[in-house]
Amino acid sequence: MKTLKILGFSSLLAAGLALGSPAAAQPYQTADDVQDLALIYQGGSHRMDWTVDEFRPYVVHEFADGTKDWLFDGFLFLEFKNGSGRHYTVGYEKLNARKGEWAWLLDRIFEEGKSLSALDACITEQIAELGKPGFKHQIVLGLPEAILDQKDWGELDGRTLDFSKEEDQLAATRWYIDELMKRFKAAKYKNLELSGFYWVAETNNYCGQLTVPISEYIHSLGKLFYWIPYWQSKGAEDWKALGFDVAYQQPNHFFNHSIPDSRLDDACAFARKHGMAMEFEFDEKATADRENSSYARMKAYIDHFEKNDVFNSSALAYYCGNRGVLTLHESKNPADHALMDRLARLIQMRRYMKYGLPFKNETKVVAHRGFWRTEGSDQNSIASLLKADELGAWGAEFDVWRASDGVLVLNHDGVHDGHVVQNTPSTVLTTLKLANGETMPTLDEYLAAAKKTKIHLVLELKPHATPEAETAAAEATVKAVEAAKLSKRVTYITFSRHAMVELIRLAPKNDVLYLGGDISPEELEKLGAAGGDYNHGVYLKHPEWLEYMKQHGMISNIWTVNHPVDMIWAMRQKIDFLTTDRPDLFLQLTDK
C-alpha cells in the first residue's frame, strides 16, 4: 500500500507556531502521491469533452510575464450522474445507475483522444516545450456508489445483484475497480500513474460502513482511497475509521454569498482538528466581469488559506466547477489573470517544496532575530541563535542596544516590559524575562554562545537617541566583537546613516550594509558600505538598484521575506542573502 507523510514543518503547526496560524490540535494532512489535485467532472453526457485543448491550462499555467510552468500534479476524474436521468450516488437524479451506466462511464473515461488519453497527450505536448516535469502526474478515479437496496443494477457472473446485501454491493464495486485497473494498465499512458480511487458519495448517510471493506480491497491492490466530504457531512470526522487514506474538507463557502468568510477559518480549524487536508473551491463565476461575480470569494480562499497556513502544509484538492480554470484562462480581464497567477504561484511554490527547485539557488538564508518561531525559542534569545545554527541557517540576525550604563543588550523594539532600553541600566534589563523564560541577554553573553556555533552573525545596531549615543554604541559593539574574536563571522547592518558611517570607520574589514530604502547603492558605495540590505518592496520599486549592486560587486540582502513565493522570487533574482522569520520554509525549498 502507498504511504502518507506529513511535511517536515508540520510539528510547528501542531504547536500553533506557524506564521499567521492559530493553534492546532494536529497538522493538516498531505499525501506522498498528490500535492495539488484538480477535480475533473467528466463522463456524463451533459459535460464537455475533455480534449487536449481543454486540459492545457490545467496542465501548464502561463503567467502574465510570459513564463510557463507546470500546474496541477494530480487529476481526479469523477461523475455524479450520466446526464440522462440516472445518478452514480444518491441525491442527483430520481433513478440509480445500473451496470450498463457504470460500463458506459468506464468507456467515457478511457475514450481515445479524450479524458485520460487527452490528458496524457497534453502532458507529452508540454514536455516538448518545458522538459520533463520531474514528477509523474497522478490519477485518482471515482467509484460509483453501490446504492443501498437497489435491485435493478444487473447481473455479475450470471447472478442478479441485490444491493440490500453488502456482499453484492462489494462485488459490483470490486468489478468496477478491477475494470479501471485493467483498462488503465492496457492504455500504457506515458505520463500518468494511477494513485487510487475516490468515493463519490460526499457523506456516509446512505453507505454506512461499506467503505471499510472497499478500502481493504483497494489497499490489497497497493492503491489509496480518497474522499472529499462536504461541510458538516456525516462521518467527516471519522474518515480514518471509514477506511479513507486521504480526506479533504470542503468549506462550501464559494457558492453562497451570504456565507461569511469566517466559514473558511472554521473549515481549516475542523480539518486541523481531525487531521484532514483542504479543498479549494471556485468555478466559472469567479471571473470579475460576470454579473453577481464570485471573484472576491475565490480571492477569500487564497487569503484565508494563507492565513491558516494551508498552502504551506496541507494537501489540496481543487474544485474548479466544469471549466473554472479554462474560463479564467480565456478571460480578457487582467484581474482574472492576476488572480489565477497568484494561485498558480502558490501551486508552483508547493511543488518546489515537494520536488525541489528547478534552478540552482545561490541565495543564503539569515534567520531574522534567530530562529524564534519554534518551540522553546523567542526573538533575540540565545535559544534562537542556537536553534538557527541547529536548523542549518547560514546566518542569524540580532538587534543590539546600548543600555544607560553602557552595557550592550539584545532587544528589537527598544522597549521591554515598559522599560525604554537605552534609558534603563543593564542591571534592570537583564532581569526582564523573554517569552521563552530566558532573561534579556547581553551582547557578551550572546557572543559567548555564538563561539560554540558555526553560524554567521548579522548584527543590527539600532538607531539611538543622539549621534553621540550611536558612536558610543558602535565603538562598544565593535570592541565586544573583536574581544570575542568573532570579527570574521560578523556583518554589521543598521537603519542609521550615522551609525553606518561609524561602523565603516571602526570595522573597515567587515561588511557593513544599510537597511533603509532612502539611500541608493551608488551613494552607499561612495560612503564605503559593502552593499544594500533593502526591504522587498524597495527592490520591486527600484529594480535598477539590484542591477547596480551586481555590476559593482556589492552585497545584496532582502528583508523580511516570510512567504515562500517571495523567497522564490528573491532566489531567481540571485539576491545574495535573504532575511526571514521562516528559515525553515526557505530550507524546505532549497534542501532537496
Coordinates of C-alpha atoms in Angstrom, one line a residue:
M1 CA 0.0 0.0 0.0
K2 CA 1.2 3.5 -0.7
T3 CA 2.1 5.6 2.3
L4 CA 1.3 9.0 3.7
K5 CA 3.7 11.6 5.1
I6 CA 3.4 14.9 6.9
L7 CA 5.6 17.8 5.8
G8 CA 8.7 18.5 7.9
F9 CA 7.4 21.7 9.4
S10 CA 4.1 20.2 10.4
S11 CA 5.3 19.9 14.0
L12 CA 5.4 23.7 14.1
L13 CA 1.7 23.8 13.1
A14 CA 0.8 21.3 15.7
A15 CA 2.4 23.6 18.3
G16 CA 0.5 26.5 16.9
L17 CA 3.7 28.2 15.8
A18 CA 3.2 28.5 12.1
L19 CA 3.3 32.0 10.7
G20 CA -0.2 33.6 10.9
S21 CA -1.7 30.3 12.0
P22 CA -3.8 29.7 15.2
A23 CA -3.0 26.8 17.4
A24 CA -4.0 23.4 16.0
A25 CA -4.7 20.0 17.5
Q26 CA -2.7 18.3 14.9
P27 CA -1.3 19.1 11.4
Y28 CA -3.2 19.2 8.2
Q29 CA -2.8 16.0 6.1
T30 CA -0.7 15.6 3.0
A31 CA -0.1 12.6 0.8
D32 CA 3.0 11.3 -0.8
D33 CA 1.3 10.9 -4.2
V34 CA -0.6 14.1 -4.9
Q35 CA 0.2 17.7 -3.8
D36 CA -2.4 19.6 -5.9
L37 CA -5.4 17.5 -7.1
A38 CA -7.7 19.1 -9.7
L39 CA -11.2 17.8 -9.9
I40 CA -12.3 16.9 -13.5
Y41 CA -16.0 16.3 -13.9
Q42 CA -16.1 14.0 -16.9
G43 CA -18.3 11.3 -18.2
G44 CA -21.9 12.5 -18.1
S45 CA -23.5 13.5 -21.5
H46 CA -24.1 16.9 -20.0
R47 CA -20.3 17.5 -19.6
M48 CA -17.9 19.0 -22.1
D49 CA -15.5 16.7 -23.8
W50 CA -12.1 17.0 -22.2
T51 CA -9.6 17.2 -25.1
V52 CA -6.0 18.4 -25.2
D53 CA -7.2 22.0 -25.7
E54 CA -9.4 21.9 -22.6
F55 CA -6.7 20.3 -20.4
R56 CA -3.8 22.7 -21.5
P57 CA -4.4 25.5 -18.8
Y58 CA -4.8 22.8 -16.1
V59 CA -1.5 21.1 -17.0
V60 CA 0.6 24.3 -17.6
H61 CA 0.0 27.9 -16.5
E62 CA 1.3 30.8 -18.4
F63 CA 2.0 33.8 -16.2
A64 CA 1.5 37.5 -17.1
D65 CA 5.2 37.8 -17.7
G66 CA 5.0 35.1 -20.4
T67 CA 6.8 32.4 -18.4
K68 CA 5.2 28.9 -18.2
D69 CA 5.3 26.3 -15.5
W70 CA 3.5 23.0 -14.6
L71 CA 0.3 23.4 -12.6
F72 CA -1.6 20.5 -11.0
D73 CA 0.3 17.3 -10.3
G74 CA -2.8 15.2 -9.9
F75 CA -6.2 14.8 -11.5
L76 CA -9.4 13.3 -10.0
F77 CA -11.9 12.1 -12.6
L78 CA -15.4 11.9 -11.1
E79 CA -19.0 11.9 -12.1
F80 CA -22.3 12.2 -10.2
K81 CA -24.8 11.4 -13.0
N82 CA -24.9 10.2 -16.6
G83 CA -26.9 13.2 -17.9
S84 CA -29.8 11.0 -18.9
G85 CA -31.7 10.7 -15.7
R86 CA -29.6 8.3 -13.6
H87 CA -27.1 9.0 -10.9
Y88 CA -23.9 7.4 -9.6
T89 CA -24.5 8.5 -6.0
V90 CA -27.6 9.4 -4.0
G91 CA -29.3 12.8 -4.5
Y92 CA -28.6 13.8 -8.1
E93 CA -31.4 12.1 -10.1
K94 CA -34.5 10.0 -9.4
L95 CA -33.1 6.8 -10.8
N96 CA -30.0 4.8 -9.8
A97 CA -27.3 4.0 -12.4
R98 CA -27.3 0.3 -13.4
K99 CA -24.4 -1.9 -14.6
G100 CA -25.0 -0.5 -18.2
E101 CA -24.5 3.1 -17.0
W102 CA -21.4 2.0 -15.0
A103 CA -19.9 0.4 -18.1
W104 CA -20.8 3.4 -20.2
L105 CA -18.9 5.6 -17.7
L106 CA -15.9 3.3 -18.0
D107 CA -15.9 3.8 -21.7
R108 CA -16.1 7.5 -21.3
I109 CA -13.1 7.6 -19.0
F110 CA -10.9 5.6 -21.5
E111 CA -12.3 7.2 -24.7
E112 CA -9.4 7.7 -27.1
G113 CA -8.5 11.3 -27.7
K114 CA -10.5 12.5 -24.7
S115 CA -10.3 12.2 -20.9
L116 CA -7.2 10.3 -19.7
S117 CA -6.0 9.9 -23.2
A118 CA -6.2 13.6 -23.9
L119 CA -4.5 14.5 -20.6
D120 CA -1.6 12.1 -21.4
A121 CA -1.2 13.7 -24.8
C122 CA -1.4 17.2 -23.4
I123 CA 1.5 16.4 -21.0
T124 CA 3.5 14.9 -23.8
E125 CA 2.9 18.1 -25.8
Q126 CA 4.1 20.3 -22.9
I127 CA 7.2 18.2 -22.2
A128 CA 8.4 19.1 -25.7
E129 CA 8.4 22.8 -24.6
L130 CA 9.2 22.7 -20.9
G131 CA 11.1 19.5 -20.5
K132 CA 10.1 16.7 -18.1
P133 CA 8.3 18.0 -15.0
G134 CA 10.4 16.0 -12.5
F135 CA 7.3 14.1 -11.2
K136 CA 4.7 11.7 -12.6
H137 CA 1.1 13.1 -12.9
Q138 CA -1.1 11.2 -10.5
I139 CA -4.6 10.0 -11.4
V140 CA -7.5 9.3 -9.0
L141 CA -10.6 7.6 -10.4
G142 CA -14.1 8.0 -9.0
L143 CA -16.1 5.0 -7.8
P144 CA -19.9 4.9 -8.3
E145 CA -21.8 4.2 -5.1
A146 CA -23.5 0.8 -5.0
I147 CA -26.7 2.3 -3.6
L148 CA -28.3 0.5 -0.7
D149 CA -31.4 -1.6 -1.5
Q150 CA -31.0 -1.1 -5.3
K151 CA -32.2 -4.3 -7.0
D152 CA -32.1 -3.4 -10.7
W153 CA -28.3 -2.9 -11.1
G154 CA -27.9 -6.0 -13.2
E155 CA -26.0 -9.3 -13.3
L156 CA -22.5 -10.2 -12.4
D157 CA -21.1 -13.7 -13.1
G158 CA -24.5 -14.9 -14.0
R159 CA -26.2 -13.7 -10.8
T160 CA -28.5 -10.8 -10.3
L161 CA -27.1 -8.5 -7.6
D162 CA -29.2 -7.2 -4.8
F163 CA -27.7 -4.1 -3.0
S164 CA -29.6 -4.8 0.1
K165 CA -26.8 -7.2 0.7
E166 CA -23.4 -5.8 1.4
E167 CA -21.7 -8.7 -0.3
D168 CA -23.4 -7.7 -3.6
Q169 CA -22.5 -4.1 -3.1
L170 CA -18.9 -5.1 -2.7
A171 CA -19.0 -7.5 -5.7
A172 CA -20.2 -4.7 -8.0
T173 CA -17.6 -2.2 -6.6
R174 CA -14.7 -4.7 -6.9
W175 CA -15.8 -5.4 -10.5
Y176 CA -15.6 -1.7 -11.3
I177 CA -12.2 -1.3 -9.6
D178 CA -10.9 -4.3 -11.5
E179 CA -12.1 -2.8 -14.8
L180 CA -10.5 0.5 -14.0
M181 CA -7.2 -1.2 -13.2
K182 CA -7.2 -3.4 -16.2
R183 CA -8.1 -0.6 -18.7
F184 CA -5.6 1.8 -17.2
K185 CA -2.8 -0.7 -17.4
A186 CA -3.7 -1.6 -21.0
A187 CA -3.7 2.1 -22.1
K188 CA 0.0 2.3 -21.3
Y189 CA -0.1 6.1 -20.6
K190 CA 3.4 7.6 -20.8
N191 CA 2.9 10.4 -18.2
L192 CA 0.1 9.1 -15.9
E193 CA 0.2 7.0 -12.8
L194 CA -2.8 5.6 -11.0
S195 CA -2.7 6.7 -7.4
G196 CA -6.0 5.3 -6.2
F197 CA -9.8 5.7 -6.1
Y198 CA -12.3 8.2 -4.9
W199 CA -15.6 7.7 -3.2
V200 CA -18.1 9.9 -5.0
A201 CA -20.6 10.0 -2.1
E202 CA -19.7 13.1 -0.1
T203 CA -21.4 11.8 3.1
N204 CA -21.9 8.3 4.6
N205 CA -25.6 8.9 5.3
Y206 CA -26.5 6.1 2.9
C207 CA -23.5 3.9 2.5
G208 CA -22.7 3.3 6.2
Q209 CA -19.6 1.1 6.7
L210 CA -19.5 0.0 3.1
T211 CA -16.3 1.9 2.5
V212 CA -14.3 -0.1 5.1
P213 CA -14.2 -3.4 3.1
I214 CA -13.9 -1.4 -0.1
S215 CA -10.8 0.3 1.4
E216 CA -9.4 -3.1 2.3
Y217 CA -9.7 -4.3 -1.3
I218 CA -8.1 -1.0 -2.6
H219 CA -5.2 -1.4 -0.2
S220 CA -4.7 -5.0 -1.4
L221 CA -4.1 -3.6 -4.8
G222 CA -1.5 -1.1 -3.5
K223 CA -3.6 1.9 -4.1
L224 CA -5.0 4.8 -1.9
F225 CA -8.7 5.6 -1.1
Y226 CA -9.7 9.3 -1.3
W227 CA -12.7 11.3 0.0
I228 CA -14.0 14.9 -0.1
P229 CA -16.9 15.2 2.4
Y230 CA -19.0 18.4 2.3
W231 CA -19.2 20.8 5.1
Q232 CA -20.7 19.2 8.2
S233 CA -21.1 15.9 6.3
K234 CA -22.0 12.9 8.4
G235 CA -18.8 10.9 9.1
A236 CA -16.3 13.5 8.1
E237 CA -14.5 13.4 11.4
D238 CA -14.5 9.6 11.2
W239 CA -12.8 9.4 7.8
K240 CA -10.0 7.2 9.1
A241 CA -12.3 4.7 10.6
L242 CA -14.3 4.6 7.4
G243 CA -11.2 3.4 5.6
F244 CA -10.0 6.5 3.7
D245 CA -6.3 7.3 3.3
V246 CA -6.8 11.0 2.3
A247 CA -9.7 13.2 3.2
Y248 CA -10.2 16.8 2.1
Q249 CA -12.6 19.1 3.9
Q250 CA -15.0 21.1 1.7
P251 CA -15.6 24.7 3.1
N252 CA -18.6 25.1 0.8
H253 CA -18.1 28.9 1.0
F254 CA -17.6 29.9 -2.6
F255 CA -21.2 29.1 -3.8
N256 CA -23.3 31.2 -1.4
H257 CA -22.5 34.9 -1.0
S258 CA -24.4 35.0 2.3
I259 CA -21.9 32.7 4.0
P260 CA -19.3 34.8 5.8
D261 CA -15.6 34.4 5.1
S262 CA -15.2 33.0 8.7
R263 CA -16.5 29.7 7.3
L264 CA -13.1 29.3 5.7
D265 CA -11.4 29.7 9.0
D266 CA -13.9 27.2 10.6
A267 CA -13.2 24.7 7.9
C268 CA -9.5 25.0 8.3
A269 CA -9.9 24.6 12.1
F270 CA -12.1 21.5 11.6
A271 CA -9.5 20.0 9.2
R272 CA -6.7 20.6 11.6
K273 CA -8.7 19.1 14.5
H274 CA -9.3 15.9 12.5
G275 CA -6.0 15.7 10.6
M276 CA -7.6 16.4 7.2
A277 CA -6.5 18.1 4.1
M278 CA -8.4 21.0 2.5
E279 CA -10.4 21.7 -0.7
F280 CA -10.1 25.0 -2.6
E281 CA -13.3 25.9 -4.4
F282 CA -14.1 28.1 -7.4
D283 CA -15.8 27.9 -10.8
E284 CA -16.7 29.9 -13.8
K285 CA -18.4 32.5 -11.7
A286 CA -15.0 33.7 -10.4
T287 CA -14.5 36.0 -13.4
A288 CA -14.5 39.6 -12.3
D289 CA -16.8 40.9 -15.1
R290 CA -19.5 38.3 -14.6
E291 CA -22.8 39.5 -13.2
N292 CA -23.0 38.7 -9.5
S293 CA -19.3 37.7 -9.7
S294 CA -17.7 35.4 -7.2
Y295 CA -14.3 36.8 -7.9
A296 CA -14.0 38.1 -4.3
R297 CA -14.9 34.8 -2.9
M298 CA -12.2 33.0 -4.8
K299 CA -9.7 35.6 -3.5
A300 CA -11.0 35.0 0.0
Y301 CA -10.0 31.3 -0.3
I302 CA -6.4 32.4 -1.1
D303 CA -6.3 35.0 1.7
H304 CA -7.7 32.7 4.4
F305 CA -5.8 29.6 3.3
E306 CA -2.6 31.7 3.5
K307 CA -3.6 33.0 7.0
N308 CA -4.3 29.4 8.1
D309 CA -1.0 28.1 6.6
V310 CA -2.9 25.7 4.3
F311 CA -0.6 26.3 1.3
N312 CA 2.5 25.5 3.3
S313 CA 1.3 22.4 5.0
S314 CA -1.8 20.7 3.5
A315 CA -2.6 18.5 0.5
L316 CA -5.1 20.3 -1.6
A317 CA -8.0 19.3 -3.9
Y318 CA -9.3 22.0 -6.2
Y319 CA -13.0 22.1 -7.1
C320 CA -12.9 24.1 -10.4
G321 CA -16.5 23.7 -11.5
N322 CA -17.0 22.4 -15.0
R323 CA -14.3 24.6 -16.6
G324 CA -13.2 27.2 -14.0
V325 CA -9.5 27.2 -14.8
L326 CA -10.3 27.3 -18.6
T327 CA -12.7 30.2 -18.1
L328 CA -10.2 32.3 -16.2
H329 CA -7.6 31.4 -18.8
E330 CA -9.9 32.6 -21.6
S331 CA -10.9 35.8 -19.9
K332 CA -9.8 39.2 -21.4
N333 CA -9.8 40.9 -18.0
P334 CA -6.3 41.3 -16.5
A335 CA -7.8 41.0 -13.0
D336 CA -8.8 37.4 -13.7
H337 CA -5.3 36.5 -14.9
A338 CA -3.8 38.2 -11.9
L339 CA -5.9 36.1 -9.6
M340 CA -5.1 32.9 -11.4
D341 CA -1.4 33.9 -11.4
R342 CA -1.5 34.3 -7.7
L343 CA -2.9 30.9 -7.2
A344 CA -0.5 29.4 -9.7
R345 CA 2.5 30.9 -7.9
L346 CA 1.3 29.2 -4.7
I347 CA 0.9 25.9 -6.5
Q348 CA 4.4 26.4 -8.1
M349 CA 5.8 27.1 -4.6
R350 CA 4.2 24.0 -3.2
R351 CA 5.7 21.9 -6.0
Y352 CA 9.1 23.3 -5.3
M353 CA 8.6 22.5 -1.7
K354 CA 7.9 18.9 -2.6
Y355 CA 10.1 18.2 -5.6
G356 CA 12.9 20.8 -5.3
L357 CA 13.8 23.9 -7.2
P358 CA 14.2 23.7 -11.0
F359 CA 17.1 26.1 -10.9
K360 CA 20.3 26.4 -8.9
N361 CA 19.9 28.5 -5.8
E362 CA 22.8 30.8 -4.7
T363 CA 20.9 32.8 -2.1
K364 CA 21.8 32.2 1.6
V365 CA 19.3 32.4 4.4
V366 CA 19.5 34.6 7.5
A367 CA 17.2 33.8 10.5
H368 CA 15.6 37.1 11.5
R369 CA 16.2 37.6 15.2
G370 CA 17.3 34.0 15.2
F371 CA 15.0 31.0 14.6
W372 CA 12.3 32.1 17.1
R373 CA 9.2 30.6 15.6
T374 CA 9.8 27.2 17.1
E375 CA 9.2 25.6 20.5
G376 CA 11.4 26.9 23.3
S377 CA 12.6 30.0 21.5
D378 CA 12.0 33.7 21.3
Q379 CA 13.2 36.7 19.4
N380 CA 16.8 37.8 20.2
S381 CA 17.2 34.9 22.6
I382 CA 20.3 32.7 22.9
A383 CA 18.0 29.8 22.2
S384 CA 17.0 31.4 18.9
L385 CA 20.7 31.6 17.9
L386 CA 21.4 28.0 18.8
K387 CA 18.2 26.8 17.0
A388 CA 19.1 28.8 13.9
D389 CA 22.5 27.1 13.9
E390 CA 20.9 23.7 14.5
L391 CA 18.5 24.3 11.7
G392 CA 21.3 24.9 9.2
A393 CA 20.6 28.6 8.5
W394 CA 23.6 30.4 7.0
G395 CA 23.2 33.4 9.4
A396 CA 21.4 34.7 12.4
E397 CA 20.3 38.3 12.7
F398 CA 20.0 40.1 16.1
D399 CA 19.5 43.6 17.4
V400 CA 21.8 45.5 19.7
W401 CA 21.1 48.5 22.0
R402 CA 23.4 50.3 24.5
A403 CA 21.8 50.4 27.9
S404 CA 22.1 53.6 30.0
D405 CA 25.1 52.2 31.9
G406 CA 26.9 51.4 28.7
V407 CA 26.3 47.7 28.6
L408 CA 25.1 46.3 25.3
V409 CA 22.0 44.2 25.3
L410 CA 19.8 42.4 22.7
N411 CA 16.3 43.7 22.0
H412 CA 14.3 44.7 18.9
D413 CA 11.6 47.2 19.8
G414 CA 13.7 49.3 22.2
V415 CA 11.0 48.9 24.9
H416 CA 10.5 45.8 27.0
D417 CA 8.0 45.4 29.8
G418 CA 7.6 49.2 29.9
H419 CA 11.3 49.9 30.1
V420 CA 12.9 52.1 27.4
V421 CA 16.1 50.1 26.7
Q422 CA 18.6 52.9 26.1
N423 CA 17.3 54.8 29.1
T424 CA 17.5 51.8 31.5
P425 CA 20.5 50.3 33.2
S426 CA 21.5 46.7 32.3
T427 CA 21.1 45.6 35.9
V428 CA 17.4 46.0 35.4
L429 CA 17.2 44.9 31.7
T430 CA 19.0 41.6 32.3
T431 CA 16.3 40.6 34.9
L432 CA 13.5 41.0 32.4
K433 CA 12.0 37.8 31.0
L434 CA 11.6 36.8 27.4
A435 CA 8.7 34.7 26.2
N436 CA 10.7 31.5 26.4
G437 CA 11.8 32.1 30.0
E438 CA 15.3 33.5 29.3
T439 CA 16.3 36.9 30.5
M440 CA 17.3 39.6 28.1
P441 CA 20.9 38.7 27.1
T442 CA 23.8 41.0 27.0
L443 CA 25.9 41.1 23.8
D444 CA 28.8 39.5 25.6
E445 CA 26.6 36.5 26.6
Y446 CA 25.3 36.2 23.1
L447 CA 28.7 36.2 21.5
A448 CA 30.0 33.7 24.0
A449 CA 27.2 31.3 22.9
A450 CA 27.9 32.1 19.3
K451 CA 31.5 30.9 19.7
K452 CA 30.2 27.4 20.1
T453 CA 28.4 27.6 16.7
K454 CA 29.4 28.0 13.1
I455 CA 26.6 30.3 12.1
H456 CA 27.4 33.8 10.6
L457 CA 26.3 36.7 12.8
V458 CA 24.4 39.6 11.3
L459 CA 24.5 42.3 13.9
E460 CA 22.0 45.1 13.6
L461 CA 22.9 48.2 15.6
K462 CA 19.7 50.0 16.4
P463 CA 19.3 53.8 15.9
H464 CA 19.9 55.6 19.2
A465 CA 18.6 59.0 20.5
T466 CA 21.7 61.0 19.5
P467 CA 24.7 60.7 17.2
E468 CA 26.9 60.7 20.3
A469 CA 25.0 57.7 21.7
E470 CA 25.3 55.9 18.3
T471 CA 29.0 56.5 18.2
A472 CA 29.4 55.1 21.7
A473 CA 27.3 52.1 20.9
A474 CA 29.2 51.4 17.7
E475 CA 32.6 51.6 19.4
A476 CA 31.4 49.3 22.2
T477 CA 29.9 46.9 19.7
V478 CA 33.0 46.5 17.5
K479 CA 35.2 46.2 20.6
A480 CA 33.0 43.4 22.0
V481 CA 33.1 41.5 18.7
E482 CA 36.8 41.9 18.5
A483 CA 37.3 40.8 22.1
A484 CA 35.2 37.6 21.4
K485 CA 37.5 37.0 18.3
L486 CA 34.4 36.8 16.1
S487 CA 35.1 39.6 13.7
K488 CA 35.5 37.3 10.7
R489 CA 32.0 36.0 11.3
V490 CA 30.2 39.3 11.7
T491 CA 28.3 41.5 9.2
Y492 CA 27.0 44.8 10.5
I493 CA 23.7 46.3 9.5
T494 CA 21.8 49.4 10.6
F495 CA 19.0 51.8 9.7
S496 CA 21.1 54.8 10.9
R497 CA 23.3 56.6 8.3
H498 CA 25.4 58.0 11.1
A499 CA 25.8 54.5 12.7
M500 CA 26.7 53.0 9.3
V501 CA 29.5 55.6 8.7
E502 CA 30.8 54.9 12.2
L503 CA 30.8 51.1 11.8
I504 CA 32.6 51.5 8.4
R505 CA 35.2 53.6 10.2
L506 CA 35.6 51.3 13.2
A507 CA 35.5 48.0 11.4
P508 CA 37.0 48.6 7.9
K509 CA 37.5 44.9 7.2
N510 CA 33.9 43.9 8.0
D511 CA 30.9 44.2 5.6
V512 CA 28.5 47.0 6.6
L513 CA 25.1 47.2 5.0
Y514 CA 22.4 49.8 5.1
L515 CA 18.8 48.8 5.9
G516 CA 16.8 51.9 4.8
G517 CA 15.4 52.5 1.4
D518 CA 16.4 56.1 1.3
I519 CA 20.0 55.7 0.1
S520 CA 20.8 54.3 -3.3
P521 CA 23.5 51.7 -3.8
E522 CA 25.6 54.3 -5.7
E523 CA 25.6 56.6 -2.7
L524 CA 26.3 53.7 -0.3
E525 CA 29.3 52.7 -2.4
K526 CA 30.7 56.2 -2.1
L527 CA 30.2 56.1 1.7
G528 CA 32.1 52.8 1.8
A529 CA 29.3 50.4 2.6
A530 CA 29.6 46.9 1.3
G531 CA 26.0 46.9 -0.1
G532 CA 22.3 47.3 0.5
D533 CA 20.1 45.4 2.9
Y534 CA 16.7 46.5 1.4
N535 CA 13.1 45.7 2.1
H536 CA 11.4 43.5 -0.6
G537 CA 9.3 46.5 -1.6
V538 CA 12.4 48.6 -2.3
Y539 CA 13.7 46.0 -4.7
L540 CA 10.3 46.0 -6.5
K541 CA 10.3 49.8 -6.7
H542 CA 13.9 50.1 -7.8
P543 CA 14.9 47.0 -9.8
E544 CA 17.8 49.0 -11.1
W545 CA 19.4 49.2 -7.6
L546 CA 19.9 45.4 -7.6
E547 CA 21.4 45.5 -11.1
Y548 CA 23.8 48.3 -9.9
M549 CA 24.9 46.2 -6.9
K550 CA 25.5 43.2 -9.1
Q551 CA 27.6 45.2 -11.6
H552 CA 29.6 46.8 -8.9
G553 CA 30.3 43.7 -6.8
M554 CA 28.2 44.9 -3.9
I555 CA 26.3 42.7 -1.4
S556 CA 22.6 42.4 -1.6
N557 CA 20.3 41.4 1.2
I558 CA 16.5 41.4 1.3
W559 CA 14.2 41.6 4.3
T560 CA 11.9 40.3 5.8
V561 CA 10.7 37.7 3.4
N562 CA 8.4 35.2 5.0
H563 CA 6.3 33.9 2.1
P564 CA 7.9 31.1 0.0
V565 CA 6.6 32.7 -3.2
D566 CA 8.6 35.8 -2.4
M567 CA 11.6 33.6 -1.4
I568 CA 11.5 32.0 -4.9
W569 CA 11.4 35.5 -6.4
A570 CA 14.5 36.6 -4.5
M571 CA 16.3 33.4 -5.4
R572 CA 15.5 33.9 -9.1
Q573 CA 16.9 37.4 -8.8
K574 CA 20.1 35.9 -7.3
I575 CA 20.0 38.2 -4.3
D576 CA 22.9 37.2 -2.0
F577 CA 21.2 36.9 1.3
L578 CA 17.5 36.6 2.4
T579 CA 16.4 37.5 5.9
T580 CA 13.3 35.7 7.1
D581 CA 11.3 34.7 10.2
R582 CA 10.8 31.3 8.5
P583 CA 14.2 29.9 7.7
D584 CA 12.6 26.5 8.0
L585 CA 10.5 27.2 4.9
F586 CA 13.4 28.5 3.0
L587 CA 15.4 25.4 3.7
Q588 CA 12.4 23.3 2.9
L589 CA 12.6 24.9 -0.6
T590 CA 16.3 24.6 -1.1
D591 CA 17.4 21.5 0.8
K592 CA 16.4 18.9 -1.8

